[in-house]
Amino acid sequence: MDRERDLLGVDEMKYDADGLIPAVIQDAANGDVLMVAYMNRESLIETLETGKTWFWSRSRKKYWMKGESSGHTQDVHEIRYDCDADCLLVKVTQHGPGACHTNERSCFYRRLYPDPLSLAKGGSHE
Amino acid sequence: MDRERDLLGVDEMKYDADGLIPAVIQDAANGDVLMVAYMNRESLIETLETGKTWFWSRSRKKYWMKGESSGHTQDVHEIRYDCDADCLLVKVTQHGPGACHTNERSCFYRRLYPDPLSLAKGGSHE
């Protein structure tokens, strides 16, 4: 993961038709995936400049800093991008109980039913 | 992350206007984020039934099983979904050298330049 090459910047990322790029937010300490949200060019620059995570809310159509109301901000350690430059991976230190508005540590606190391995072993998804 | 409640299934996930839901693929062993790709309802069912990851290719407009040409398949351990049920987290065992078509272990092998912490400490992104 640490091979550094072909370094690109904010303007080389590939934003979708709405100007957005998904950002996977990962706990820098233990690798847990905390949340996925969307950035646009401006919120990515804001994230880079402040060292806190800023996103674009698709529902509210506004910028928001993670934790601006709850105080549960995220300090950014590094930002990676994928081979297509159309997705970001942001490693953070999460302040407060968690990243989720439910106060769970991770937004991914629920497991899809049923589990694939039980199905592959002959179970049914009906 | 292990609290199980309000279990939902394939039909309760929220797909976007194109019928897609992003899936973060994470190494079940060490927590590395390997790739992000898109599933639709059918590829999610295929993933559940086979225990291998299946996606919808937005560019090629077809289903594909990760590793169908390279042999670098992914065995699915569990699938989680986020608080909005509009993003999946899939924990896998990755076979072969890696998840990326470049043969890197992770698609996120590059780091965005410059680092946020250097900026927050007074650097410039120009």
Tab-separated table of C-alpha atoms in Angstrom:
chain	number	residue	atom	x	y	z
A	1	MET	CA	0.000	0.000	0.000
A	2	ASP	CA	2.919	2.358	0.445
A	3	ARG	CA	4.309	2.457	-3.038
A	4	GLU	CA	4.261	6.099	-4.086
A	5	ARG	CA	4.231	6.952	-7.759
A	6	ASP	CA	2.370	8.932	-10.365
A	7	LEU	CA	1.223	11.346	-7.701
A	8	LEU	CA	-1.937	13.118	-8.723
A	9	GLY	CA	-3.748	16.045	-7.179
A	10	VAL	CA	-7.238	17.355	-6.704
A	11	ASP	CA	-7.785	18.294	-10.346
A	12	GLU	CA	-6.801	14.892	-11.655
A	13	MET	CA	-9.454	13.040	-9.693
A	14	LYS	CA	-12.426	11.858	-11.739
A	15	TYR	CA	-15.651	13.352	-10.474
A	16	ASP	CA	-19.002	11.964	-11.622
A	17	ALA	CA	-21.665	13.849	-13.607
A	18	ASP	CA	-22.698	15.615	-10.389
A	19	GLY	CA	-19.092	16.597	-9.619
A	20	LEU	CA	-18.817	14.039	-6.807
A	21	ILE	CA	-16.330	11.364	-5.824
A	22	PRO	CA	-17.036	8.723	-3.152
A	23	ALA	CA	-14.749	8.711	-0.125
A	24	VAL	CA	-14.264	5.632	2.048
A	25	ILE	CA	-13.403	6.753	5.564
A	26	GLN	CA	-11.171	4.295	7.409
A	27	ASP	CA	-9.957	4.313	11.000
A	28	ALA	CA	-6.203	4.893	10.712
A	29	ALA	CA	-5.561	2.952	13.901
A	30	ASN	CA	-7.414	-0.329	13.412
A	31	GLY	CA	-8.520	-0.359	9.752
A	32	ASP	CA	-12.259	-0.338	10.444
A	33	VAL	CA	-14.297	1.191	7.636
A	34	LEU	CA	-16.257	3.899	9.424
A	35	MET	CA	-18.425	5.458	6.712
A	36	VAL	CA	-18.707	6.306	3.032
A	37	ALA	CA	-19.651	9.812	1.956
A	38	TYR	CA	-19.216	12.040	-1.073
A	39	MET	CA	-16.775	14.848	-1.718
A	40	ASN	CA	-16.625	17.316	-4.551
A	41	ARG	CA	-13.550	19.276	-5.630
A	42	GLU	CA	-14.162	22.055	-3.100
A	43	SER	CA	-14.747	19.778	-0.119
A	44	LEU	CA	-11.645	17.772	-1.044
A	45	ILE	CA	-9.574	20.978	-1.039
A	46	GLU	CA	-11.161	21.970	2.273
A	47	THR	CA	-10.267	18.538	3.663
A	48	LEU	CA	-6.680	18.913	2.483
A	49	GLU	CA	-6.342	22.426	3.845
A	50	THR	CA	-7.932	21.871	7.252
A	51	GLY	CA	-6.953	18.264	7.932
A	52	LYS	CA	-10.615	17.578	8.850
A	53	THR	CA	-13.092	15.706	6.643
A	54	TRP	CA	-15.495	17.827	4.592
A	55	PHE	CA	-18.206	16.380	2.396
A	56	TRP	CA	-20.979	17.347	0.055
A	57	SER	CA	-24.423	16.343	1.238
A	58	ARG	CA	-26.432	15.084	-1.718
A	59	SER	CA	-29.712	15.344	0.199
A	60	ARG	CA	-29.137	18.742	1.804
A	61	LYS	CA	-27.083	20.093	-1.134
A	62	LYS	CA	-24.537	21.736	1.116
A	63	TYR	CA	-21.015	21.304	2.432
A	64	TRP	CA	-20.606	19.831	5.847
A	65	MET	CA	-17.691	19.119	8.083
A	66	LYS	CA	-17.995	15.750	9.776
A	67	GLY	CA	-18.690	16.544	13.438
A	68	GLU	CA	-19.673	20.173	12.897
A	69	SER	CA	-22.779	19.652	15.021
A	70	SER	CA	-21.835	16.566	17.080
A	71	GLY	CA	-18.211	17.518	17.708
A	72	HIS	CA	-17.205	14.059	16.495
A	73	THR	CA	-14.703	15.313	13.946
A	74	GLN	CA	-12.172	13.297	11.973
A	75	ASP	CA	-8.471	14.165	11.730
A	76	VAL	CA	-7.127	13.178	8.332
A	77	HIS	CA	-3.871	11.240	8.216
A	78	GLU	CA	-3.680	10.539	4.515
A	79	ILE	CA	-5.793	10.382	1.400
A	80	ARG	CA	-5.319	7.662	-1.186
A	81	TYR	CA	-7.058	7.238	-4.527
A	82	ASP	CA	-7.768	4.167	-6.586
A	83	CYS	CA	-6.415	3.001	-9.943
A	84	ASP	CA	-9.215	4.786	-11.812
A	85	ALA	CA	-8.842	7.941	-9.677
A	86	ASP	CA	-12.614	7.875	-9.165
A	87	CYS	CA	-12.702	6.865	-5.505
A	88	LEU	CA	-10.888	8.139	-2.398
A	89	LEU	CA	-9.689	6.324	0.717
A	90	VAL	CA	-9.290	8.660	3.677
A	91	LYS	CA	-7.520	7.422	6.799
A	92	VAL	CA	-8.607	9.280	9.919
A	93	THR	CA	-8.592	9.481	13.664
A	94	GLN	CA	-12.243	9.527	14.735
A	95	HIS	CA	-13.101	11.695	17.725
A	96	GLY	CA	-16.060	10.910	19.988
A	97	PRO	CA	-17.988	7.656	20.159
A	98	GLY	CA	-18.082	7.081	16.445
A	99	ALA	CA	-18.624	8.161	12.865
A	100	CYS	CA	-22.291	7.235	12.617
A	101	HIS	CA	-25.144	9.587	13.508
A	102	THR	CA	-26.581	6.626	15.488
A	103	ASN	CA	-23.492	6.887	17.730
A	104	GLU	CA	-22.247	3.544	16.480
A	105	ARG	CA	-18.517	3.491	15.886
A	106	SER	CA	-19.029	2.581	12.215
A	107	CYS	CA	-22.004	3.205	9.936
A	108	PHE	CA	-21.628	-0.441	8.867
A	109	TYR	CA	-22.938	-1.864	12.132
A	110	ARG	CA	-25.433	-4.211	10.494
A	111	ARG	CA	-24.837	-7.378	8.589
A	112	LEU	CA	-26.749	-8.348	5.464
A	113	TYR	CA	-28.908	-11.395	5.928
A	114	PRO	CA	-28.184	-14.168	5.152
A	115	ASP	CA	-24.449	-14.676	5.035
A	116	PRO	CA	-22.969	-15.730	1.717
A	117	LEU	CA	-20.994	-18.619	3.125
A	118	SER	CA	-24.132	-20.219	4.569
A	119	LEU	CA	-25.739	-19.900	1.134
A	120	ALA	CA	-22.715	-21.287	-0.697
A	121	LYS	CA	-22.901	-24.265	1.629
A	122	GLY	CA	-26.424	-25.058	0.501
A	123	GLY	CA	-28.636	-22.548	2.301
A	124	SER	CA	-31.338	-20.533	0.649
A	125	HIS	CA	-31.905	-16.797	0.448
A	126	GLU	CA	-35.662	-17.185	0.141
B	1	MET	CA	-19.109	-3.649	14.532
B	2	ASP	CA	-20.671	-6.931	15.587
B	3	ARG	CA	-23.998	-5.754	16.911
B	4	GLU	CA	-26.658	-7.475	14.872
B	5	ARG	CA	-30.094	-5.933	14.631
B	6	ASP	CA	-32.694	-4.812	12.163
B	7	LEU	CA	-31.425	-7.347	9.676
B	8	LEU	CA	-32.275	-6.347	6.133
B	9	GLY	CA	-31.968	-8.226	2.877
B	10	VAL	CA	-31.263	-7.603	-0.772
B	11	ASP	CA	-34.576	-5.882	-1.498
B	12	GLU	CA	-34.218	-3.396	1.343
B	13	MET	CA	-30.937	-1.971	0.080
B	14	LYS	CA	-31.208	1.450	-1.546
B	15	TYR	CA	-30.034	1.363	-5.126
B	16	ASP	CA	-29.351	4.588	-7.010
B	17	ALA	CA	-31.173	5.827	-10.118
B	18	ASP	CA	-29.128	3.368	-12.194
B	19	GLY	CA	-29.985	0.491	-9.859
B	20	LEU	CA	-26.483	0.422	-8.355
B	21	ILE	CA	-25.022	0.362	-4.870
B	22	PRO	CA	-21.320	0.920	-4.146
B	23	ALA	CA	-19.464	-1.930	-2.456
B	24	VAL	CA	-16.280	-1.396	-0.456
B	25	ILE	CA	-14.191	-4.556	-0.634
B	26	GLN	CA	-12.074	-5.103	2.459
B	27	ASP	CA	-9.471	-7.759	3.203
B	28	ALA	CA	-11.038	-9.852	5.977
B	29	ALA	CA	-7.613	-10.719	7.387
B	30	ASN	CA	-5.875	-7.357	7.749
B	31	GLY	CA	-8.553	-4.731	7.109
B	32	ASP	CA	-6.952	-3.260	3.975
B	33	VAL	CA	-9.454	-1.643	1.637
B	34	LEU	CA	-8.815	-3.451	-1.631
B	35	MET	CA	-11.213	-1.846	-4.087
B	36	VAL	CA	-14.575	-0.171	-4.552
B	37	ALA	CA	-16.946	-1.377	-7.253
B	38	TYR	CA	-20.675	-1.332	-7.932
B	39	MET	CA	-23.276	-4.022	-7.501
B	40	ASN	CA	-26.890	-4.117	-8.577
B	41	ARG	CA	-29.594	-6.315	-7.100
B	42	GLU	CA	-28.744	-9.242	-9.353
B	43	SER	CA	-24.990	-9.158	-8.747
B	44	LEU	CA	-25.613	-8.882	-5.006
B	45	ILE	CA	-27.782	-12.012	-5.131
B	46	GLU	CA	-25.117	-13.754	-7.227
B	47	THR	CA	-22.528	-12.736	-4.617
B	48	LEU	CA	-24.682	-14.123	-1.805
B	49	GLU	CA	-25.404	-17.364	-3.627
B	50	THR	CA	-21.888	-18.127	-4.846
B	51	GLY	CA	-19.774	-16.639	-2.045
B	52	LYS	CA	-17.668	-14.876	-4.729
B	53	THR	CA	-17.865	-11.175	-5.544
B	54	TRP	CA	-19.943	-10.190	-8.580
B	55	PHE	CA	-20.277	-6.634	-9.820
B	56	TRP	CA	-21.929	-4.554	-12.498
B	57	SER	CA	-19.487	-2.848	-14.825
B	58	ARG	CA	-20.715	0.654	-15.562
B	59	SER	CA	-18.357	1.041	-18.527
B	60	ARG	CA	-18.912	-2.380	-20.106
B	61	LYS	CA	-22.546	-2.608	-18.976
B	62	LYS	CA	-22.250	-6.231	-17.971
B	63	TYR	CA	-21.924	-8.471	-14.948
B	64	TRP	CA	-18.507	-9.654	-13.999
B	65	MET	CA	-17.112	-11.920	-11.347
B	66	LYS	CA	-13.962	-10.522	-9.809
B	67	GLY	CA	-11.168	-12.771	-11.075
B	68	GLU	CA	-13.152	-14.340	-13.900
B	69	SER	CA	-10.269	-13.652	-16.315
B	70	SER	CA	-7.314	-13.276	-13.907
B	71	GLY	CA	-8.269	-16.076	-11.536
B	72	HIS	CA	-7.829	-13.625	-8.665
B	73	THR	CA	-11.225	-14.260	-7.146
B	74	GLN	CA	-12.538	-13.086	-3.791
B	75	ASP	CA	-14.205	-15.367	-1.228
B	76	VAL	CA	-16.863	-13.468	0.680
B	77	HIS	CA	-16.908	-13.771	4.467
B	78	GLU	CA	-19.642	-11.305	5.269
B	79	ILE	CA	-21.541	-8.373	3.836
B	80	ARG	CA	-22.422	-5.358	5.949
B	81	TYR	CA	-24.473	-2.299	4.985
B	82	ASP	CA	-24.434	1.220	6.298
B	83	CYS	CA	-26.970	3.201	8.291
B	84	ASP	CA	-28.619	4.505	5.116
B	85	ALA	CA	-28.554	1.046	3.476
B	86	ASP	CA	-27.044	2.678	0.390
B	87	CYS	CA	-23.507	1.301	0.637
B	88	LEU	CA	-22.113	-2.199	1.190
B	89	LEU	CA	-18.983	-3.377	2.983
B	90	VAL	CA	-17.831	-6.786	1.797
B	91	LYS	CA	-15.138	-8.641	3.730
B	92	VAL	CA	-13.209	-11.077	1.566
B	93	THR	CA	-10.239	-13.340	1.209
B	94	GLN	CA	-8.396	-12.138	-1.888
B	95	HIS	CA	-6.769	-14.827	-4.031
B	96	GLY	CA	-3.707	-14.135	-6.186
B	97	PRO	CA	-1.392	-11.138	-5.928
B	98	GLY	CA	-4.138	-8.598	-5.403
B	99	ALA	CA	-7.463	-7.007	-6.222
B	100	CYS	CA	-6.182	-4.421	-8.689
B	101	HIS	CA	-5.828	-5.035	-12.423
B	102	THR	CA	-2.333	-3.522	-12.057
B	103	ASN	CA	-1.459	-6.507	-9.832
B	104	GLU	CA	-1.172	-4.215	-6.825
B	105	ARG	CA	-2.670	-5.718	-3.689
B	106	SER	CA	-5.085	-2.779	-3.347
B	107	CYS	CA	-6.445	-0.410	-5.984
B	108	PHE	CA	-5.614	2.392	-3.512
B	109	TYR	CA	-1.853	2.114	-4.015
B	110	ARG	CA	-1.335	5.837	-4.623
B	111	ARG	CA	-1.473	8.681	-2.194
B	112	LEU	CA	-3.008	12.042	-3.009
B	113	TYR	CA	-0.489	14.832	-3.102
B	114	PRO	CA	0.097	16.767	-0.932
B	115	ASP	CA	-0.723	15.291	2.455
B	116	PRO	CA	-3.359	17.098	4.490
B	117	LEU	CA	-1.301	17.224	7.647
B	118	SER	CA	1.527	19.051	5.852
B	119	LEU	CA	-1.023	21.560	4.595
B	120	ALA	CA	-2.676	21.989	7.979
B	121	LYS	CA	0.766	22.729	9.361
B	122	GLY	CA	1.228	25.642	7.001
B	123	GLY	CA	2.080	24.082	3.644
B	124	SER	CA	0.440	25.053	0.386
B	125	HIS	CA	-1.483	22.977	-2.125
B	126	GLU	CA	-0.496	25.193	-5.046
